[in-house]
């Protein structure tokens, strides 16, 4: 069967806020330019028909979209000034901000909300709903939004990116062709804009091939895990925003909780856990479950039930960890480019702005008929001159401050505010190490011993494993059910573990198989392996549970897990996340 080739002028990989804002802005710029030329008010010649595509791996736009989400509407207002009149799916304006420090059983409300956590003027919404709405606007402007189209590998002409190859369809579990087999298409474009989210499949390959991260800080990540809670009317507070520090995390681990009032009967409840923790039993899903047992949180959820679940990795490294944003034939936007303000817990506005700045660069390329590397290099310059860079530079050492624990991080944040982004020692740039490199081995004892010599995972210090009540606290499988996740079972496993003997030997001994803890969807299990002896264990991968959060690709201490795209359309089906 012949591989299909699709040719576009410009393609965005990923129908998230960056890709869709970029596609809409580019279509707007072209339309305005050509209208001005037609009216005789612009001297240049018309650009004419331009094919703009957005490639999306989910079955529908928004199906894989998840965020807190409290939106700073700055970029949205630049893109669509009358966004309210156009029906932007806003749940609520923010009406109240609270920040709490939680101890195991108590809480302390901060008398003043730190400036970066003040949300006056911001909007509570569902990212999935926002991008679904943006996709409709993009399509109305002639943008091709192609769902079930996962970009699996870059197409290179020497060092120039000329497009992406999408994943094959119709392969069975062993990789053999089924009657329904269809080879992936080659999507070629004059420029490809990567908006894949964190740890993008194409971006990761290009980082290695083109050296996009050379000389940069390591990108460090958290995993955000979230549930929607339907509660009796009046128990939730529409517009209320709560952030927490402390319980259930130890001082040394970065992260915190959030509760956003979407309606008077719907809370968005989530927990962010740093993936640069020392504890190999660090469990983002378990942390959310423990968070909900805190009396303050439990009182807000009383009488309610979880109705949706999802998880995603969050790039926390900030300004110094951003990769090269432009190379020959390719630009990086959104989470793929590290556009996230960890101090504000916000990335959507930066993602949208980055897509728009990429669009302005591409518009110049179209006018000049020149997509050379030199012209694409205008994009990082546009970023540097924008409010997005000013915002990111002002918190450029934020996450590094938390490497020494919560209190050092808070002090560092205060110094950063006073100095415009410098750290406690007034350094402009604080270097870091990748999060996985900070994972500590199980204290001297072998992992097998720490696990009681059995195949059972070590009881995580920060997990409620085994104590889920099925109502307030849910186990991973119950939550996966709420994520709507589905994959065709008869397809190749999309989690590539390059040497599974490491799992059964070194990793078991040194770290106690942390994949069992950090995966928020119970994809990884160590099971008995009687063929190799009564004490032997082996890795079993429940790939169909995967919610595409990318945590395993990031957090594995041996860096031998590669998340590759499953068959298009597979994965979660997030509703209102
Ligand atoms: Fe996330 Fe990896 Fe687990 Fe999938 S397998 S849910 S990407 S940690």
Coordinates of C-alpha atoms and ligand atoms in Angstrom, one line a residue:
X1 CA 0.0 0.0 0.0
X2 CA 1.4 3.4 -1.0
X3 CA 2.2 5.9 1.7
X4 CA 0.1 9.1 1.2
X5 CA 1.8 12.5 1.0
X6 CA 0.0 15.6 2.1
X7 CA 1.5 19.0 1.3
X8 CA 0.7 22.1 3.4
X9 CA 2.2 25.5 3.5
X10 CA 2.3 25.5 7.2
X11 CA 1.4 22.8 9.7
X12 CA 0.9 22.9 13.5
X13 CA 1.5 19.7 15.3
X14 CA -1.0 19.5 18.2
X15 CA -4.5 21.1 18.5
X16 CA -3.8 22.7 21.9
X17 CA -3.9 26.4 22.7
X18 CA -0.6 27.2 21.0
X19 CA -1.3 25.4 17.7
X20 CA -4.9 26.7 17.4
X21 CA -4.0 30.3 18.4
X22 CA -1.2 30.2 15.9
X23 CA -3.4 28.8 13.1
X24 CA -6.1 31.4 13.7
X25 CA -3.7 34.3 14.0
X26 CA -1.9 33.3 10.8
X27 CA -5.3 33.0 8.9
X28 CA -6.3 36.4 10.3
X29 CA -3.0 38.0 9.2
X30 CA -3.3 36.7 5.7
X31 CA -6.9 37.6 5.3
X32 CA -6.3 41.2 6.6
X33 CA -3.2 41.6 4.3
X34 CA -5.0 40.4 1.2
X35 CA -8.1 42.5 2.0
X36 CA -5.8 45.5 2.3
X37 CA -4.1 44.7 -1.0
X38 CA -7.5 44.3 -2.7
X39 CA -8.6 47.7 -1.2
X40 CA -5.4 49.3 -2.5
X41 CA -4.2 50.3 1.0
X42 CA -1.3 47.9 1.0
X43 CA 1.5 48.2 -1.6
X44 CA 2.5 44.6 -1.5
X45 CA 1.0 41.8 -3.5
X46 CA -1.6 39.4 -2.1
X47 CA -0.5 36.2 -0.5
X48 CA -3.5 34.3 -1.9
X49 CA -4.5 30.7 -1.0
X50 CA -2.4 29.3 1.9
X51 CA -2.9 25.8 3.3
X52 CA -2.7 25.7 7.1
X53 CA -3.1 22.4 8.9
X54 CA -3.4 21.4 12.5
X55 CA -2.6 17.7 13.3
X56 CA -4.1 16.2 16.4
X57 CA -3.7 12.7 17.8
X58 CA -7.0 12.6 19.7
X59 CA -10.3 11.5 18.2
X60 CA -11.7 15.0 18.8
X61 CA -10.1 18.3 19.6
X62 CA -10.0 18.7 23.4
X63 CA -10.2 14.9 24.0
X64 CA -6.6 15.0 25.3
X65 CA -6.8 18.6 26.6
X66 CA -6.4 19.1 30.3
X67 CA -5.3 21.9 32.6
X68 CA -6.4 23.4 35.9
X69 CA -7.6 25.8 34.5
X70 CA -7.4 29.4 35.4
X71 CA -6.7 31.5 32.3
X72 CA -5.0 34.8 32.2
X73 CA -7.0 36.1 29.2
X74 CA -4.3 38.5 27.8
X75 CA -3.4 36.4 24.8
X76 CA -6.9 35.4 24.1
X77 CA -8.0 39.0 24.1
X78 CA -5.3 39.8 21.6
X79 CA -6.4 36.9 19.4
X80 CA -10.1 37.4 19.7
X81 CA -10.9 40.7 21.3
X82 CA -14.7 39.9 21.5
X83 CA -14.1 36.4 22.8
X84 CA -17.0 36.6 25.2
X85 CA -19.4 37.7 22.5
X86 CA -18.1 34.9 20.3
X87 CA -19.2 32.3 22.9
X88 CA -15.9 31.4 24.5
X89 CA -16.8 28.6 27.0
X90 CA -15.9 30.3 30.3
X91 CA -17.1 28.7 33.4
X92 CA -16.6 31.7 35.7
X93 CA -14.7 34.8 36.4
X94 CA -12.4 34.4 39.4
X95 CA -14.3 35.9 42.4
X96 CA -12.1 34.9 45.3
X97 CA -8.5 33.7 45.9
X98 CA -7.2 31.8 48.9
X99 CA -3.9 30.2 49.6
X100 CA -3.6 27.7 52.5
X101 CA -0.6 26.0 54.1
X102 CA -1.8 22.5 55.1
X103 CA -0.5 20.4 57.9
X104 CA -1.7 16.8 58.3
X105 CA -4.9 17.8 60.1
X106 CA -4.9 21.6 60.1
X107 CA -4.6 24.6 57.9
X108 CA -3.4 28.1 57.9
X109 CA -4.8 30.7 55.4
X110 CA -2.2 33.1 54.2
X111 CA -3.3 36.6 55.2
X112 CA -2.0 37.9 51.9
X113 CA -2.2 36.1 48.6
X114 CA 1.2 36.2 47.0
X115 CA 1.2 38.4 43.9
X116 CA 1.8 35.6 41.4
X117 CA -1.2 33.7 42.8
X118 CA -3.6 36.6 42.5
X119 CA -6.2 35.8 39.9
X120 CA -8.3 38.9 39.8
X121 CA -9.5 39.3 36.1
X122 CA -8.7 35.7 35.3
X123 CA -11.2 33.1 34.0
X124 CA -11.9 29.6 35.2
X125 CA -12.6 27.2 32.3
X126 CA -12.0 23.8 30.8
X127 CA -9.0 23.7 28.5
X128 CA -10.7 20.9 26.5
X129 CA -13.7 23.1 25.9
X130 CA -11.6 26.1 25.1
X131 CA -9.6 24.3 22.4
X132 CA -12.8 22.7 21.0
X133 CA -14.2 26.2 20.6
X134 CA -10.9 27.5 19.1
X135 CA -10.9 24.6 16.6
X136 CA -14.3 25.6 15.3
X137 CA -13.1 29.2 14.7
X138 CA -10.0 27.9 13.0
X139 CA -12.0 25.6 10.7
X140 CA -14.3 28.5 9.8
X141 CA -11.2 30.4 8.6
X142 CA -10.3 27.5 6.3
X143 CA -7.7 25.7 8.6
X144 CA -7.6 22.0 8.2
X145 CA -7.9 20.4 11.6
X146 CA -7.0 16.7 11.2
X147 CA -7.9 14.6 14.2
X148 CA -6.7 11.0 14.7
X149 CA -3.5 12.1 13.1
X150 CA -0.6 11.5 15.5
X151 CA 2.8 12.8 14.4
X152 CA 5.2 9.9 15.0
X153 CA 8.5 11.0 13.5
X154 CA 10.1 14.0 11.9
X155 CA 10.9 14.1 8.2
X156 CA 14.3 15.6 7.6
X157 CA 16.2 16.6 4.5
X158 CA 19.7 16.6 6.0
X159 CA 19.2 19.0 8.9
X160 CA 16.1 20.7 7.5
X161 CA 12.7 19.6 8.9
X162 CA 10.4 19.1 5.9
X163 CA 7.4 17.6 7.8
X164 CA 6.3 14.8 10.0
X165 CA 5.3 11.2 9.3
X166 CA 2.1 10.1 11.1
X167 CA 1.6 6.8 12.8
X168 CA 0.6 3.6 10.9
X169 CA -2.9 2.3 11.5
X170 CA -4.0 -1.4 11.5
X171 CA -0.9 -3.1 13.1
X172 CA -1.6 -5.9 15.5
X173 CA 0.1 -6.5 18.9
X174 CA 3.1 -8.1 17.2
X175 CA 3.5 -5.3 14.7
X176 CA 2.0 -7.4 11.9
X177 CA -0.3 -5.8 9.3
X178 CA -4.0 -6.4 9.8
X179 CA -6.5 -6.3 6.9
X180 CA -7.2 -2.7 8.0
X181 CA -3.6 -1.7 7.7
X182 CA -2.9 1.8 6.5
X183 CA 0.6 3.3 6.5
X184 CA 1.0 6.7 8.1
X185 CA 1.0 9.7 5.8
X186 CA 3.9 12.0 5.1
X187 CA 2.7 15.5 6.0
X188 CA 5.1 17.9 4.4
X189 CA 5.1 21.7 4.9
X190 CA 7.3 24.7 4.3
X191 CA 7.3 25.1 8.1
X192 CA 6.3 22.8 10.9
X193 CA 5.3 24.3 14.3
X194 CA 5.6 21.9 17.2
X195 CA 2.8 22.4 19.7
X196 CA 2.7 18.8 21.0
X197 CA 2.6 19.6 24.7
X198 CA 5.2 18.5 27.2
X199 CA 7.8 16.0 26.1
X200 CA 6.6 16.0 22.6
X201 CA 7.3 13.0 20.4
X202 CA 8.7 15.0 17.5
X203 CA 10.4 17.6 19.7
X204 CA 12.2 14.9 21.7
X205 CA 13.6 13.3 18.6
X206 CA 14.7 16.7 17.1
X207 CA 16.3 17.7 20.4
X208 CA 18.7 14.8 19.9
X209 CA 19.1 15.2 16.2
X210 CA 19.5 19.0 16.1
X211 CA 20.9 19.7 19.5
X212 CA 18.0 22.0 20.5
X213 CA 18.7 21.8 24.2
X214 CA 22.5 22.1 24.1
X215 CA 23.7 24.5 26.8
X216 CA 20.2 25.0 28.3
X217 CA 19.1 24.1 31.8
X218 CA 17.5 20.6 32.1
X219 CA 13.8 20.8 31.5
X220 CA 12.2 19.6 34.8
X221 CA 8.6 18.6 35.1
X222 CA 5.8 18.0 37.5
X223 CA 2.8 15.8 37.0
X224 CA -0.6 17.4 37.5
X225 CA -3.5 15.0 38.4
X226 CA -7.0 16.2 38.4
X227 CA -10.6 15.1 39.1
X228 CA -13.9 17.0 38.6
X229 CA -16.2 16.7 41.6
X230 CA -19.9 17.0 41.3
X231 CA -21.1 18.1 44.8
X232 CA -24.5 19.1 46.2
X233 CA -25.6 22.5 44.9
X234 CA -24.1 25.3 47.0
X235 CA -21.2 23.2 48.3
X236 CA -18.9 24.4 45.5
X237 CA -18.4 28.1 45.0
X238 CA -18.4 29.3 41.4
X239 CA -15.4 31.5 40.8
X240 CA -13.5 30.5 43.9
X241 CA -9.8 29.7 43.6
X242 CA -7.9 27.8 46.3
X243 CA -4.2 26.9 46.2
X244 CA -2.4 24.9 48.9
X245 CA 1.1 24.1 50.0
X246 CA 2.2 21.5 52.5
X247 CA 0.3 18.3 53.1
X248 CA 0.6 15.7 51.8
X249 CA 4.0 16.5 50.4
X250 CA 7.2 16.4 52.5
X251 CA 9.1 19.7 52.6
X252 CA 11.6 18.5 50.0
X253 CA 9.1 17.7 47.3
X254 CA 7.8 20.5 45.0
X255 CA 4.1 20.7 44.4
X256 CA 0.7 21.7 45.8
X257 CA -3.0 21.4 45.5
X258 CA -5.7 23.4 43.7
X259 CA -9.4 23.6 43.9
X260 CA -11.3 25.8 41.4
X261 CA -15.1 26.4 41.5
X262 CA -16.4 25.9 38.0
X263 CA -20.1 26.1 39.1
X264 CA -21.9 26.0 42.4
X265 CA -21.9 22.2 42.2
X266 CA -18.7 21.4 40.4
X267 CA -15.1 21.6 41.7
X268 CA -12.0 21.1 39.7
X269 CA -9.7 19.4 42.3
X270 CA -6.1 18.7 41.4
X271 CA -2.6 18.1 42.7
X272 CA 0.7 18.9 41.2
X273 CA 3.7 16.8 42.2
X274 CA 7.3 17.6 41.2
X275 CA 9.0 14.8 39.2
X276 CA 12.4 15.9 40.7
X277 CA 11.6 14.4 44.1
X278 CA 14.1 12.3 45.9
X279 CA 11.7 9.6 46.9
X280 CA 11.4 6.8 44.2
X281 CA 7.9 6.1 45.5
X282 CA 6.7 9.5 44.6
X283 CA 3.1 9.0 43.5
X284 CA 1.2 12.0 41.9
X285 CA -2.1 10.1 41.8
X286 CA -1.6 9.0 45.4
X287 CA -0.9 12.6 46.4
X288 CA -4.2 13.7 45.0
X289 CA -6.0 11.0 46.9
X290 CA -4.3 12.0 50.2
X291 CA -5.0 15.7 49.5
X292 CA -8.7 14.9 49.4
X293 CA -8.5 13.3 52.8
X294 CA -7.4 16.6 54.4
X295 CA -10.3 18.0 56.5
X296 CA -10.4 21.3 54.6
X297 CA -10.6 19.6 51.3
X298 CA -12.9 16.8 52.5
X299 CA -15.4 19.3 53.8
X300 CA -15.6 20.9 50.3
X301 CA -16.2 17.6 48.7
X302 CA -18.6 16.1 51.2
X303 CA -21.6 14.4 49.6
X304 CA -20.1 14.6 46.1
X305 CA -18.5 12.2 43.7
X306 CA -15.7 12.3 41.2
X307 CA -17.0 12.4 37.6
X308 CA -13.9 12.9 35.5
X309 CA -10.1 12.3 35.8
X310 CA -7.0 13.2 33.9
X311 CA -3.2 13.8 34.2
X312 CA -0.5 15.6 32.3
X313 CA 3.1 16.5 32.7
X314 CA 3.9 20.1 33.2
X315 CA 7.2 21.7 32.1
X316 CA 8.4 23.7 35.1
X317 CA 12.0 24.5 34.1
X318 CA 11.2 28.0 33.0
X319 CA 13.2 30.5 31.0
X320 CA 16.6 28.9 31.2
X321 CA 15.2 25.4 30.3
X322 CA 13.5 26.6 27.1
X323 CA 15.0 24.8 24.0
X324 CA 16.1 26.6 20.9
X325 CA 12.7 27.8 19.6
X326 CA 13.6 27.8 15.9
X327 CA 15.7 25.6 13.6
X328 CA 15.6 25.0 9.9
X329 CA 12.0 24.3 8.9
X330 CA 10.7 24.1 12.5
X331 CA 9.4 26.3 15.4
X332 CA 8.5 25.2 18.9
X333 CA 5.6 26.7 20.9
X334 CA 3.6 26.1 24.0
X335 CA 4.7 23.4 26.4
X336 CA 7.0 22.0 23.7
X337 CA 8.9 25.2 23.9
X338 CA 8.7 25.4 27.7
X339 CA 6.3 28.3 27.7
X340 CA 5.0 27.9 31.3
X341 CA 5.2 30.2 34.3
X342 CA 5.6 27.8 37.2
X343 CA 5.2 30.6 39.8
X344 CA 1.8 31.5 38.5
X345 CA 0.8 27.9 37.7
X346 CA -0.1 29.1 34.2
X347 CA 0.8 28.2 30.7
X348 CA -2.2 28.6 28.5
X349 CA -1.8 32.3 27.9
X350 CA 1.9 31.9 27.1
X351 CA 1.2 28.9 24.8
X352 CA -1.3 31.0 22.9
X353 CA 1.1 34.0 22.7
X354 CA 3.9 31.7 21.5
X355 CA 1.7 30.3 18.7
X356 CA 0.7 33.9 17.7
X357 CA 4.4 35.0 17.6
X358 CA 5.2 31.9 15.5
X359 CA 2.3 32.9 13.2
X360 CA 3.7 36.5 12.8
X361 CA 7.0 35.0 11.8
X362 CA 5.4 32.7 9.3
X363 CA 3.3 35.5 7.9
X364 CA 6.6 37.4 7.1
X365 CA 7.9 34.2 5.5
X366 CA 4.8 34.0 3.3
X367 CA 5.0 37.6 2.2
X368 CA 8.7 37.2 1.3
X369 CA 8.2 33.7 -0.2
X370 CA 11.1 32.6 2.0
X371 CA 11.0 29.9 4.7
X372 CA 14.7 29.8 5.2
X373 CA 16.2 29.1 8.6
X374 CA 17.4 32.7 8.7
X375 CA 13.8 34.0 8.3
X376 CA 12.4 31.5 10.8
X377 CA 15.0 32.6 13.3
X378 CA 12.9 35.8 13.6
X379 CA 10.6 33.9 15.9
X380 CA 12.9 33.7 19.0
X381 CA 13.6 37.4 18.5
X382 CA 9.8 38.1 18.5
X383 CA 9.5 36.0 21.7
X384 CA 12.3 37.9 23.3
X385 CA 10.7 41.2 22.6
X386 CA 7.3 40.2 23.8
X387 CA 5.5 40.3 27.2
X388 CA 5.7 36.5 27.3
X389 CA 9.5 36.7 27.6
X390 CA 9.3 39.5 30.2
X391 CA 7.0 37.4 32.3
X392 CA 9.1 34.3 32.0
X393 CA 12.4 36.1 32.7
X394 CA 10.9 37.6 35.9
X395 CA 10.6 34.1 37.4
X396 CA 13.6 32.6 35.6
X397 CA 15.0 30.9 38.7
X398 CA 11.7 30.1 40.4
X399 CA 11.8 26.3 40.2
X400 CA 15.5 26.0 41.0
X401 CA 14.8 27.6 44.4
X402 CA 12.6 24.7 45.4
X403 CA 15.5 22.2 44.9
X404 CA 16.3 22.8 48.5
X405 CA 12.7 22.4 49.8
X406 CA 9.5 24.4 50.2
X407 CA 10.8 27.0 52.6
X408 CA 13.9 27.8 50.6
X409 CA 11.7 28.0 47.5
X410 CA 9.3 30.4 49.1
X411 CA 12.2 32.6 50.3
X412 CA 13.8 32.4 46.8
X413 CA 10.5 33.4 45.3
X414 CA 10.3 36.5 47.5
X415 CA 13.9 37.5 46.5
X416 CA 13.0 36.9 42.9
X417 CA 10.1 39.3 43.1
X418 CA 12.3 41.9 44.7
X419 CA 15.2 41.5 42.2
X420 CA 13.3 40.8 39.0
X421 CA 14.1 37.1 38.9
X422 CA 17.5 36.6 40.6
X423 CA 17.9 33.9 43.2
X424 CA 18.8 34.1 46.9
X425 CA 22.5 34.7 46.0
X426 CA 21.5 37.2 43.4
X427 CA 22.6 35.0 40.5
X428 CA 21.1 35.7 37.1
X429 CA 21.0 32.0 36.2
X430 CA 20.9 29.0 38.5
X431 CA 21.7 25.8 36.7
X432 CA 20.0 22.5 37.6
X433 CA 19.9 18.8 36.9
X434 CA 17.2 16.6 35.3
X435 CA 14.5 15.6 37.8
X436 CA 15.2 11.8 37.3
X437 CA 18.8 12.4 38.4
X438 CA 17.6 13.6 41.8
X439 CA 15.8 10.3 42.6
X440 CA 17.6 8.5 45.5
X441 CA 18.2 4.9 45.7
X442 CA 16.3 2.9 48.4
X443 CA 18.3 3.6 51.6
X444 CA 21.1 1.1 51.4
X445 CA 18.8 -1.9 51.5
X446 CA 18.0 -3.7 48.3
X447 CA 14.6 -2.8 46.7
X448 CA 13.6 -6.5 47.0
X449 CA 14.3 -6.4 50.7
X450 CA 12.5 -3.1 51.1
X451 CA 9.6 -4.7 49.3
X452 CA 9.5 -7.5 51.7
X453 CA 11.1 -9.7 49.1
X454 CA 7.9 -9.9 47.2
X455 CA 6.8 -8.6 43.8
X456 CA 4.4 -6.2 45.6
X457 CA 5.3 -2.6 45.2
X458 CA 6.9 -0.9 48.2
X459 CA 4.2 0.9 50.2
X460 CA 4.8 4.4 49.1
X461 CA 5.4 7.0 51.8
X462 CA 3.1 9.4 50.0
X463 CA 0.4 7.0 48.8
X464 CA -2.9 5.9 50.1
X465 CA -2.5 2.6 48.2
X466 CA -4.6 -0.1 49.6
X467 CA -6.7 2.3 51.6
X468 CA -8.9 3.8 48.9
X469 CA -12.5 4.0 50.1
X470 CA -14.0 4.1 46.5
X471 CA -15.9 7.3 47.3
X472 CA -13.6 10.1 48.3
X473 CA -10.4 8.3 47.4
X474 CA -10.2 6.3 44.2
X475 CA -7.6 3.8 43.0
X476 CA -5.9 4.4 39.7
X477 CA -8.1 2.0 37.8
X478 CA -11.3 3.7 39.0
X479 CA -9.8 7.0 37.9
X480 CA -8.7 5.7 34.5
X481 CA -12.3 4.7 34.0
X482 CA -13.4 8.3 34.6
X483 CA -10.8 9.5 32.0
X484 CA -12.7 7.7 29.2
X485 CA -9.4 6.2 28.1
X486 CA -9.6 3.6 25.2
X487 CA -7.1 2.1 23.0
X488 CA -7.5 -0.7 20.5
X489 CA -6.0 -3.6 22.5
X490 CA -4.7 -5.3 19.3
X491 CA -1.9 -2.8 18.5
X492 CA 1.8 -2.6 19.3
X493 CA 2.5 -1.5 22.9
X494 CA 3.3 2.2 22.7
X495 CA 5.5 2.3 25.8
X496 CA 8.9 1.1 24.6
X497 CA 11.1 -0.1 27.5
X498 CA 14.4 -0.6 25.9
X499 CA 15.8 -3.2 28.3
X500 CA 13.2 -4.9 30.5
X501 CA 15.9 -6.9 32.2
X502 CA 16.8 -3.7 34.0
X503 CA 13.3 -3.6 35.6
X504 CA 13.6 -7.1 37.1
X505 CA 17.2 -6.6 38.4
X506 CA 18.8 -3.2 38.8
X507 CA 15.7 -1.1 39.1
X508 CA 14.0 -3.5 41.5
X509 CA 17.1 -3.4 43.7
X510 CA 18.1 0.2 43.4
X511 CA 14.7 2.1 43.2
X512 CA 12.0 -0.5 43.9
X513 CA 10.5 0.0 40.4
X514 CA 9.3 3.6 40.6
X515 CA 7.2 3.3 37.4
X516 CA 4.6 1.5 39.6
X517 CA 4.3 4.6 41.6
X518 CA 4.7 7.6 39.3
X519 CA 2.4 6.4 36.5
X520 CA -1.0 7.8 37.4
X521 CA -2.8 5.1 35.3
X522 CA -1.5 1.8 36.6
X523 CA 0.1 1.0 33.3
X524 CA 3.3 -0.5 34.8
X525 CA 3.1 -3.6 37.1
X526 CA 5.8 -5.9 38.3
X527 CA 4.3 -9.4 38.3
X528 CA 5.7 -12.8 39.3
X529 CA 8.0 -14.5 36.8
X530 CA 8.0 -18.1 37.9
X531 CA 10.0 -19.1 34.8
X532 CA 13.0 -17.4 36.3
X533 CA 12.4 -18.5 39.9
X534 CA 10.1 -18.1 42.9
X535 CA 11.3 -14.6 43.7
X536 CA 11.7 -13.4 40.2
X537 CA 9.5 -10.6 38.8
X538 CA 9.0 -9.1 35.4
X539 CA 7.4 -6.0 34.0
X540 CA 3.9 -6.1 32.7
X541 CA 2.6 -3.1 30.7
X542 CA -1.1 -2.3 30.7
X543 CA -0.7 0.0 27.7
X544 CA -4.5 0.5 27.1
X545 CA -4.7 2.3 30.5
X546 CA -2.4 5.1 29.3
X547 CA -3.7 8.6 29.7
X548 CA -0.8 10.1 27.6
X549 CA 0.6 12.2 30.5
X550 CA 4.3 11.4 29.5
X551 CA 5.4 11.0 33.1
X552 CA 7.1 7.7 32.5
X553 CA 9.2 9.0 29.6
X554 CA 10.3 11.8 31.9
X555 CA 10.7 10.2 35.4
X556 CA 12.3 6.8 34.7
X557 CA 15.7 6.9 36.5
X558 CA 17.4 4.9 33.7
X559 CA 15.8 6.9 30.9
X560 CA 14.9 3.7 29.1
X561 CA 11.2 4.4 28.6
X562 CA 10.1 6.0 25.3
X563 CA 6.4 7.0 24.9
X564 CA 5.6 6.6 21.2
X565 CA 2.3 7.5 19.6
X566 CA -0.4 4.8 19.7
X567 CA -2.8 4.4 16.9
X568 CA -4.6 7.7 16.1
X569 CA -7.7 8.4 18.1
X570 CA -6.6 6.2 21.1
X571 CA -6.1 7.6 24.6
X572 CA -8.3 9.5 27.0
X573 CA -11.6 11.1 26.1
X574 CA -11.5 14.0 28.5
X575 CA -14.7 15.8 29.2
X576 CA -14.6 19.3 30.6
X577 CA -11.0 18.9 31.9
Ligands
LIG1 FE1 1.5 8.5 31.8 FE2 3.4 6.8 30.9 FE3 1.5 6.0 32.6 FE4 0.9 6.6 30.0 S1 2.2 4.9 30.8 S2 -0.3 7.2 31.8 S3 2.3 8.3 29.7 S4 3.1 7.5 33.0

